[in-house]
Amino acid sequence: VKVTVVGLGLIGASVAKALQGHAEITGIDRDTGTIEKALREGVISRGGSDLSLAQGSDAVVIALPVGNIVDAARGLLPHLSPDALVTDTGSTKAHIVRDIETFWPCFVGSHPIAGKENPGYSASQAILFAGRMCIITPGAHARGDCIRRAEQLWEACGSKVTVMDPVKHDELMAVISHMPHLLSFASMGLAGDLHVHRSLLGAGFRDFTRIAASDPVMWRDIFLDNKKPILELLDGYVRELGALRKIIDSGDAAGLEEKLRTYSTIRRDLYEDNR
Amino acid sequence: VKVTVVGLGLIGASVAKALQGHAEITGIDRDTGTIEKALREGVISRGGSDLSLAQGSDAVVIALPVGNIVDAARGLLPHLSPDALVTDTGSTKAHIVRDIETFWPCFVGSHPIAGKENPGYSASQAILFAGRMCIITPGAHARGDCIRRAEQLWEACGSKVTVMDPVKHDELMAVISHMPHLLSFASMGLAGDLHVHRSLLGAGFRDFTRIAASDPVMWRDIFLDNKKPILELLDGYVRELGALRKIIDSGDAAGLEEKLRTYSTIRRDLYEDNR
């Protein structure tokens, strides 16, 4: 099987590493240094910056920031045989699936739930997807055989695959990923002077703000692409903060305890007390 | 040296365990079962629910929720010799120090920066404070010898001690601890239906929401006690979210990237890229 990976960052290079032994990998990246490194380390067997290198591939994985995925798919079009599976790894799916399925019948969107704050080739690892979920989001017109091949590709990477409607995927991700990132990012707006007190930062601060170190370009694209659900949730969150503000300001101890107990119970139930 | 610990929860019982071999420990707790367990395990050598048990102590550590500390100190008063050091472990300090120093000349507030979400005696451990910071907050009239004894007590627990003005302490803690807890708690207001998607929750969600499982009573007291700095920061945070909302809604990619880059840089600088 010949697989082309477009974008050898954390996710793309991890796909290439995970598929070692399962497929012959071509890597496409605009950064020559990364291509050379990946060739030297045997992560890819062919590579370069030109999309025409994808010619002859059975499957193409586009592992680029959300804002560049549709353009890359369009650029690959002339080089692919009609049966080539195209998939991507973007964290949003509705727009991407809607756009690409208009011009590529064998496209199936994917979202591997894996990642780290450290981006880039050097952070990639073969086991990044092992035992982790990958959400496959076929469009309304996706071919059944292409869906099955996308599932097999992610299973070969070690993922557990689940299928979801692209719009439903984006609404869910707004809650479980996009909002936490937005809120953690924004908390840094209060933290400008903290470096002098670095030694006093506890585990709570460290974990709450960990995702505020995430990649600005990747998250710019996600927030803009999934604007509607995110802004609705943001408004709901600000309302929640407003209610809390009122309770704290009025000194309503019983009301505050009840609120906090509800929050704490929801969190504990989600992880069944296993944090 | 005789030390009495009032409240054998996570922090109090960890103090008792950390001082093994350095002091003879009396434990006071309203829960008879906890006292019996602590006696059986040799964590305390004497114990019960009555504050009069503190009689003859060289030092008393009040490890109760913030809202109960001043009352406990008042209740201990008749049983202590005038030279007995009294300290506490509350996460807020301004009100507590101001109140207790009016009636106890040898009081020095303390705040060990250590903790876990799992509360209670069973989560306590001798090494909880090892290598962690403890902030000592003497009031304006604190006796120098009492400050030194408070430092020695925490050093005996393994802490690194730093001294800070109580009001300054509360303002700093509002930023690095109270706000992250409030914001993480409130995010559970959006998470009520997530249990069906439990398998899709990633590391970002897990870490961002970890502190939302914290103890409701402890945090009720902290939020109410440190109301002023917290509400000011809350207002600032809501303004920050409002600015972000506007940028996302208008589709201003350059403006959004700049914001996110600033946040990400602040976070990376705080931990010098070591997350």
XYZ file of C-alpha atoms in Angstrom:
550
model
C 0.000 0.000 0.000
C 1.271 3.468 -0.854
C 0.323 6.260 1.526
C 1.202 9.932 1.156
C 1.263 12.173 4.220
C 0.964 15.903 3.560
C 2.463 17.897 6.434
C 5.076 16.218 8.626
C 4.242 17.994 11.874
C 3.332 16.222 15.111
C 0.279 14.431 13.683
C 1.483 13.777 10.127
C 4.887 12.443 11.147
C 3.254 10.321 13.858
C 0.984 8.786 11.171
C 4.059 8.063 9.033
C 5.843 6.456 11.989
C 2.737 4.475 13.044
C 2.341 3.049 9.524
C 5.933 1.772 9.322
C 5.754 -1.797 8.092
C 2.122 -1.391 6.945
C 2.722 0.958 4.025
C 5.256 2.647 1.804
C 5.215 6.291 2.882
C 5.722 9.425 0.809
C 6.090 12.665 2.787
C 5.201 16.115 1.490
C 6.216 19.183 3.495
C 7.212 22.716 2.528
C 10.141 22.501 4.956
C 13.136 20.890 3.228
C 14.940 20.266 6.518
C 12.031 18.210 7.847
C 11.865 16.127 4.642
C 15.611 15.449 4.812
C 15.365 14.425 8.453
C 12.375 12.127 7.806
C 14.206 10.487 4.878
C 17.384 10.062 6.922
C 15.448 8.507 9.809
C 13.545 6.185 7.468
C 10.167 7.654 8.489
C 9.364 8.233 4.796
C 10.832 6.522 1.746
C 10.225 9.419 -0.681
C 9.645 13.080 -0.028
C 9.623 16.681 -1.175
C 7.537 19.829 -1.234
C 5.497 19.216 -4.403
C 1.960 17.781 -4.214
C 2.601 15.856 -7.451
C 4.616 13.405 -5.341
C 1.248 11.958 -4.257
C 0.849 10.378 -7.706
C 0.171 6.647 -7.468
C -0.928 6.749 -3.805
C -3.683 4.486 -2.509
C -4.376 6.932 0.307
C -3.445 10.498 1.208
C -3.522 11.903 4.738
C -3.627 15.710 4.869
C -2.175 16.684 8.248
C -2.151 20.470 7.941
C -3.733 23.285 9.976
C -7.508 23.439 9.452
C -7.238 26.559 7.264
C -5.004 24.835 4.672
C -6.716 21.460 4.262
C -9.248 22.228 1.513
C -6.648 24.011 -0.659
C -4.249 21.108 -0.268
C -6.992 18.636 -1.294
C -7.722 20.736 -4.378
C -4.024 20.817 -5.249
C -3.740 17.032 -4.930
C -6.724 16.395 -7.238
C -4.875 16.352 -10.596
C -2.303 13.828 -9.319
C -4.620 11.179 -7.867
C -6.342 8.170 -9.351
C -10.135 8.337 -8.806
C -10.018 5.526 -6.252
C -7.452 7.169 -3.992
C -8.737 7.668 -0.463
C -8.212 11.203 0.792
C -8.538 11.952 4.487
C -7.390 14.726 6.808
C -6.635 15.138 10.496
C -8.231 18.531 11.174
C -9.853 19.268 14.536
C -12.963 20.681 12.809
C -14.907 18.758 10.208
C -18.176 20.342 8.956
C -16.733 22.882 6.478
C -13.879 20.631 5.389
C -16.129 17.657 4.614
C -18.749 19.806 2.884
C -16.112 21.473 0.677
C -13.944 18.498 -0.224
C -16.755 16.045 -0.930
C -17.993 18.363 -3.721
C -14.853 17.524 -5.711
C -13.539 14.207 -4.311
C -15.936 11.249 -4.026
C -13.505 9.172 -1.966
C -12.959 11.725 0.816
C -13.594 10.815 4.452
C -12.778 13.320 7.198
C -10.887 12.110 10.262
C -10.059 13.523 13.653
C -7.594 11.518 15.717
C -8.052 12.471 19.389
C -4.381 12.696 20.169
C -1.961 15.507 20.465
C 0.471 17.302 22.655
C 1.320 20.942 23.155
C 4.775 20.396 21.697
C 4.181 20.648 17.969
C 6.330 19.623 15.056
C 8.156 16.667 13.592
C 10.504 16.313 16.537
C 7.593 15.611 18.918
C 6.070 12.886 16.713
C 5.958 9.272 17.828
C 4.718 5.961 16.451
C 2.573 5.294 19.514
C 0.759 8.671 19.502
C -2.516 7.047 18.391
C -2.187 3.721 20.193
C -5.415 2.948 22.006
C -6.730 6.498 21.394
C -10.014 7.293 19.666
C -10.176 8.483 16.069
C -13.447 10.018 14.889
C -14.292 9.367 11.235
C -16.751 11.884 9.760
C -18.014 10.768 6.337
C -20.117 13.283 4.419
C -23.653 12.521 3.233
C -22.325 11.187 -0.091
C -19.209 9.311 1.051
C -18.575 5.937 -0.611
C -18.901 2.953 1.707
C -15.634 1.372 0.544
C -13.796 4.651 1.222
C -15.229 4.815 4.747
C -14.017 1.269 5.393
C -10.536 2.088 4.070
C -10.333 5.170 6.287
C -11.256 3.004 9.279
C -8.577 0.471 8.350
C -5.954 3.188 7.963
C -6.569 4.524 11.475
C -6.788 1.044 12.951
C -3.382 0.339 11.391
C -2.142 3.423 13.319
C -3.419 1.832 16.548
C -6.564 3.983 16.912
C -10.005 2.895 18.023
C -12.383 4.236 15.372
C -15.827 5.752 15.862
C -18.079 7.317 13.199
C -19.886 10.633 13.646
C -21.768 13.203 11.568
C -19.392 16.132 10.782
C -21.716 18.838 12.153
C -22.382 16.848 15.316
C -18.609 16.322 15.628
C -17.957 20.065 15.556
C -20.636 20.813 18.153
C -19.219 18.166 20.457
C -15.622 19.303 19.978
C -16.632 22.891 20.741
C -17.579 21.676 24.237
C -14.838 19.177 24.988
C -11.885 20.780 23.249
C -12.360 24.212 21.674
C -13.925 25.934 24.699
C -11.346 24.613 27.213
C -8.596 25.839 24.896
C -10.212 29.261 24.439
C -10.785 29.690 28.185
C -7.288 28.534 29.090
C -5.757 30.836 26.456
C -7.790 33.808 27.766
C -6.692 33.183 31.359
C -3.195 34.202 30.292
C -4.637 37.707 29.904
C -4.513 37.844 33.728
C -1.094 36.237 34.087
C 1.261 38.784 32.537
C 3.140 39.590 35.760
C 3.361 36.114 37.227
C 6.909 35.201 36.247
C 8.302 36.706 39.476
C 6.131 34.285 41.448
C 6.963 31.259 39.322
C 8.011 29.154 42.337
C 4.549 29.527 43.886
C 2.561 28.138 40.951
C 0.786 24.973 42.026
C -0.446 21.902 40.185
C -3.899 23.456 39.647
C -2.516 26.436 37.757
C -0.113 24.257 35.800
C -2.786 21.884 34.534
C -5.494 24.510 33.957
C -3.125 26.589 31.806
C -1.232 23.780 30.067
C -3.262 24.060 26.847
C -2.724 27.856 26.794
C 0.723 27.000 25.389
C -0.890 25.453 22.301
C -0.025 26.456 18.750
C -1.538 29.887 17.840
C -1.963 29.165 14.106
C -3.655 25.813 14.619
C -6.092 27.296 17.133
C -6.740 30.482 15.152
C -8.022 28.249 12.342
C -10.119 26.076 14.647
C -11.785 29.012 16.435
C -12.629 30.726 13.130
C -13.780 27.532 11.421
C -16.084 26.454 14.260
C -17.226 29.966 15.142
C -20.954 29.364 15.622
C -20.959 26.607 18.277
C -17.998 28.214 20.029
C -19.607 31.657 20.322
C -22.862 30.121 21.577
C -20.975 28.229 24.265
C -18.926 31.323 25.096
C -22.134 33.270 25.697
C -23.446 30.467 27.907
C -20.203 30.421 29.858
C -20.256 34.188 30.422
C -23.842 33.830 31.690
C -22.664 31.093 34.073
C -19.862 33.372 35.332
C -22.398 36.180 35.755
C -24.593 33.971 37.938
C -21.567 32.921 40.011
C -20.468 36.553 40.342
C -23.851 37.507 41.745
C -23.849 34.643 44.251
C -20.323 35.434 45.460
C -20.971 39.175 45.618
C -24.108 38.690 47.715
C -22.272 36.328 50.084
C -24.826 33.546 49.479
C -22.876 30.677 51.052
C -25.587 28.032 50.614
C -26.203 28.965 46.964
C -22.489 28.970 46.207
C -21.902 25.614 47.855
C -24.766 24.120 45.865
C -23.327 25.438 42.579
C -19.849 24.148 43.378
C -21.193 20.784 44.470
C -23.036 20.431 41.157
C -19.880 21.264 39.162
C -17.740 18.951 41.254
C -20.233 16.095 40.898
C -20.366 16.492 37.099
C -16.553 16.326 36.901
C -16.314 13.353 39.259
C -19.030 11.464 37.365
C -17.290 12.068 34.019
C -14.172 10.305 35.214
C -15.928 8.079 37.741
C -13.660 9.491 40.419
C -10.624 8.313 38.513
C -8.571 11.431 37.882
C 8.056 19.380 71.160
C 4.299 18.979 71.453
C 2.230 19.875 68.381
C -1.554 19.769 68.096
C -3.182 19.460 64.696
C -6.823 20.547 64.476
C -8.546 18.873 61.524
C -7.137 15.580 60.255
C -8.065 16.016 56.592
C -5.613 15.871 53.714
C -3.483 18.790 54.928
C -3.742 18.280 58.693
C -3.030 14.551 58.604
C -0.146 15.154 56.186
C 1.343 17.637 58.693
C 0.990 15.012 61.423
C 2.672 12.391 59.236
C 5.426 14.778 58.114
C 6.265 15.660 61.732
C 6.659 12.024 62.836
C 9.920 11.824 64.762
C 10.128 15.614 65.139
C 7.220 16.092 67.545
C 4.669 14.431 69.768
C 1.374 14.895 67.911
C -2.114 15.415 69.319
C -4.950 15.225 66.802
C -8.302 16.979 67.153
C -11.125 16.131 64.742
C -14.892 16.034 65.060
C -14.903 12.653 63.287
C -14.319 9.873 65.810
C -13.535 7.327 63.114
C -10.690 9.452 61.778
C -9.221 9.913 65.252
C -9.348 6.173 65.901
C -7.682 5.427 62.579
C -4.947 8.029 63.169
C -4.278 6.608 66.652
C -4.203 3.041 65.327
C -1.780 4.003 62.548
C 0.451 5.912 64.984
C -0.051 9.193 63.106
C -1.071 10.839 66.389
C -0.263 9.770 69.925
C -3.336 11.402 71.525
C -6.617 12.491 70.030
C -10.261 13.411 70.350
C -12.834 15.990 69.369
C -12.351 18.518 72.186
C -10.180 21.612 71.707
C -9.031 21.331 75.339
C -6.743 18.518 74.169
C -4.421 21.255 72.857
C -3.427 22.093 76.443
C 0.337 22.032 76.919
C 1.131 22.303 73.194
C 4.112 24.264 71.964
C 2.417 24.762 68.596
C -1.067 24.308 67.138
C -1.782 23.880 63.421
C -5.380 24.653 62.458
C -6.058 22.709 59.259
C -9.745 23.446 58.738
C -11.752 25.041 55.911
C -11.145 28.803 55.726
C -14.567 29.587 57.200
C -13.878 27.665 60.445
C -10.345 28.789 61.279
C -11.012 31.951 63.311
C -13.643 30.235 65.465
C -11.317 27.323 66.138
C -8.531 29.720 67.165
C -10.940 31.461 69.553
C -11.955 28.119 71.008
C -8.336 27.098 71.578
C -7.468 30.332 73.397
C -8.398 29.280 76.962
C -6.339 26.092 76.713
C -3.023 27.509 75.487
C -0.012 28.936 77.280
C 0.745 32.495 76.051
C 3.869 31.335 74.221
C 2.115 28.676 72.143
C 2.534 29.248 68.411
C -0.755 29.099 66.540
C -0.771 28.771 62.786
C -3.266 27.686 60.161
C -3.195 26.236 56.646
C -5.973 28.247 54.984
C -5.744 29.230 51.321
C -6.721 32.830 52.157
C -4.902 34.909 54.736
C -5.926 38.593 55.028
C -9.110 38.201 57.122
C -7.766 35.292 59.130
C -4.553 37.058 60.127
C -6.349 40.329 60.855
C -8.895 38.588 63.096
C -6.680 36.159 64.998
C -3.842 38.568 65.696
C -6.254 40.746 67.656
C -6.501 38.014 70.295
C -3.371 35.857 69.880
C 0.062 37.545 69.844
C 1.875 34.423 68.722
C -0.207 33.759 65.608
C 1.432 33.436 62.186
C -0.672 32.515 59.144
C 0.610 29.834 56.795
C -0.348 28.550 53.384
C 1.400 25.390 52.240
C 1.225 25.231 48.437
C 0.349 21.576 48.285
C -2.831 19.688 47.796
C -4.709 17.225 45.714
C -8.307 16.950 44.611
C -8.791 13.856 46.729
C -9.546 15.257 50.161
C -9.561 13.632 53.555
C -7.384 11.675 55.906
C -7.021 8.721 53.549
C -5.288 10.878 50.913
C -2.734 12.312 53.360
C 0.952 11.537 53.041
C 4.148 12.426 54.880
C 5.807 13.719 51.708
C 2.969 16.062 50.663
C 5.040 19.160 51.526
C 8.468 17.849 50.535
C 10.226 20.439 48.402
C 7.000 22.462 48.019
C 6.674 26.121 48.932
C 4.934 27.242 52.111
C 3.990 30.909 52.359
C 4.145 32.380 55.877
C 2.036 35.519 56.321
C 2.791 37.274 59.618
C 0.505 40.162 60.541
C 1.810 43.664 61.245
C 2.234 42.867 64.956
C 3.528 39.285 64.805
C 6.345 38.426 67.243
C 9.685 37.706 65.579
C 10.270 34.537 67.610
C 6.853 33.210 66.584
C 7.602 33.870 62.899
C 10.847 31.914 63.246
C 9.082 29.017 64.949
C 6.454 28.905 62.189
C 9.247 28.749 59.622
C 10.936 25.925 61.513
C 7.691 23.978 61.753
C 7.155 24.050 57.988
C 10.793 23.320 57.286
C 10.443 20.270 59.515
C 7.560 19.218 57.221
C 9.925 19.472 54.248
C 8.614 22.797 52.882
C 10.613 25.667 51.463
C 9.377 28.757 53.309
C 8.768 32.240 51.920
C 7.308 35.243 53.766
C 4.586 37.486 52.322
C 2.172 40.195 53.439
C -1.298 38.602 53.973
C -3.141 41.033 51.670
C -0.541 40.654 48.940
C -0.822 36.864 49.399
C -4.557 36.930 48.785
C -4.236 39.085 45.669
C -1.601 36.753 44.259
C -3.579 33.602 45.108
C -6.665 35.058 43.429
C -4.674 35.009 40.163
C -2.758 31.766 40.441
C -5.246 29.583 42.279
C -8.705 31.006 42.988
C -9.505 32.173 39.443
C -8.357 28.925 37.755
C -10.544 26.991 40.192
C -13.555 29.271 39.633
C -13.189 29.098 35.834
C -12.688 25.350 35.809
C -15.681 24.835 38.119
C -17.866 27.047 35.882
C -16.886 25.120 32.748
C -18.822 22.172 34.168
C -21.939 24.273 33.549
C -21.440 23.373 29.866
C -20.583 19.725 30.460
C -23.815 18.255 31.814
C -24.420 15.914 28.855
C -20.881 14.764 28.227
C -20.948 11.404 29.984
C -22.140 9.645 26.822
C -18.999 10.874 25.040
C -16.631 9.973 27.851
C -14.330 7.952 25.584
C -13.678 11.017 23.412
C -12.424 13.299 26.183
C -8.807 14.207 25.509
C -5.902 15.227 27.702
C -6.726 18.939 27.294
C -10.212 18.536 28.739
C -8.987 16.248 31.497
C -6.331 18.666 32.741
C -8.367 21.848 32.270
C -11.233 20.409 34.319
C -9.244 18.451 36.904
C -9.643 21.144 39.592
C -13.411 21.307 38.944
C -13.594 18.141 41.072
C -12.295 20.078 44.098
C -14.067 20.186 47.455
C -17.188 22.445 47.333
C -17.046 23.527 50.998
C -13.371 24.432 50.926
C -13.833 26.497 47.769
C -17.090 28.117 48.901
C -15.164 29.544 51.848
C -12.214 30.676 49.736
C -14.353 32.431 47.109
C -16.384 34.246 49.767
C -13.368 35.151 51.901
C -11.337 36.563 49.004
C -14.297 38.103 47.211
C -12.819 41.481 46.239
C -9.717 40.419 44.274
C -11.608 37.482 42.736
C -14.507 39.596 41.460
C -12.097 42.176 40.021
C -10.240 39.455 38.161
C -13.510 37.882 37.056
C -14.577 41.179 35.518
C -11.214 41.464 33.765
C -11.551 37.930 32.457
C -15.052 38.534 31.106
C -13.711 41.654 29.335
C -10.939 39.523 27.829
C -13.512 36.978 26.622
C -15.587 39.829 25.168
C -12.600 41.060 23.157
C -11.913 37.525 21.920
C -15.572 37.066 21.002
C -15.500 40.209 18.864
C -12.319 39.147 17.068
C -13.639 35.643 16.345
C -17.062 36.911 15.287
C -15.553 39.407 12.822
C -13.277 36.692 11.368
C -10.166 38.774 12.105
C -7.555 36.041 11.548
C -4.505 38.267 12.057
C -5.899 39.810 15.247
C -6.847 36.397 16.633
C -3.459 34.871 15.860
C -1.739 37.797 17.592
C -3.887 37.342 20.719
C -3.279 33.588 20.831
C 0.440 34.060 20.256
C 0.605 36.474 23.199
C -1.230 34.010 25.482
C 0.892 31.100 24.332
C 4.110 33.059 24.862
C 3.096 34.063 28.405
C 2.407 30.413 29.277
C 5.619 29.146 27.679
C 7.696 31.825 29.432
C 6.149 30.977 32.827
C 7.368 27.410 32.587
C 10.345 28.153 30.324
C 8.962 25.656 27.843
C 9.066 22.936 30.460
C 5.517 21.658 30.791
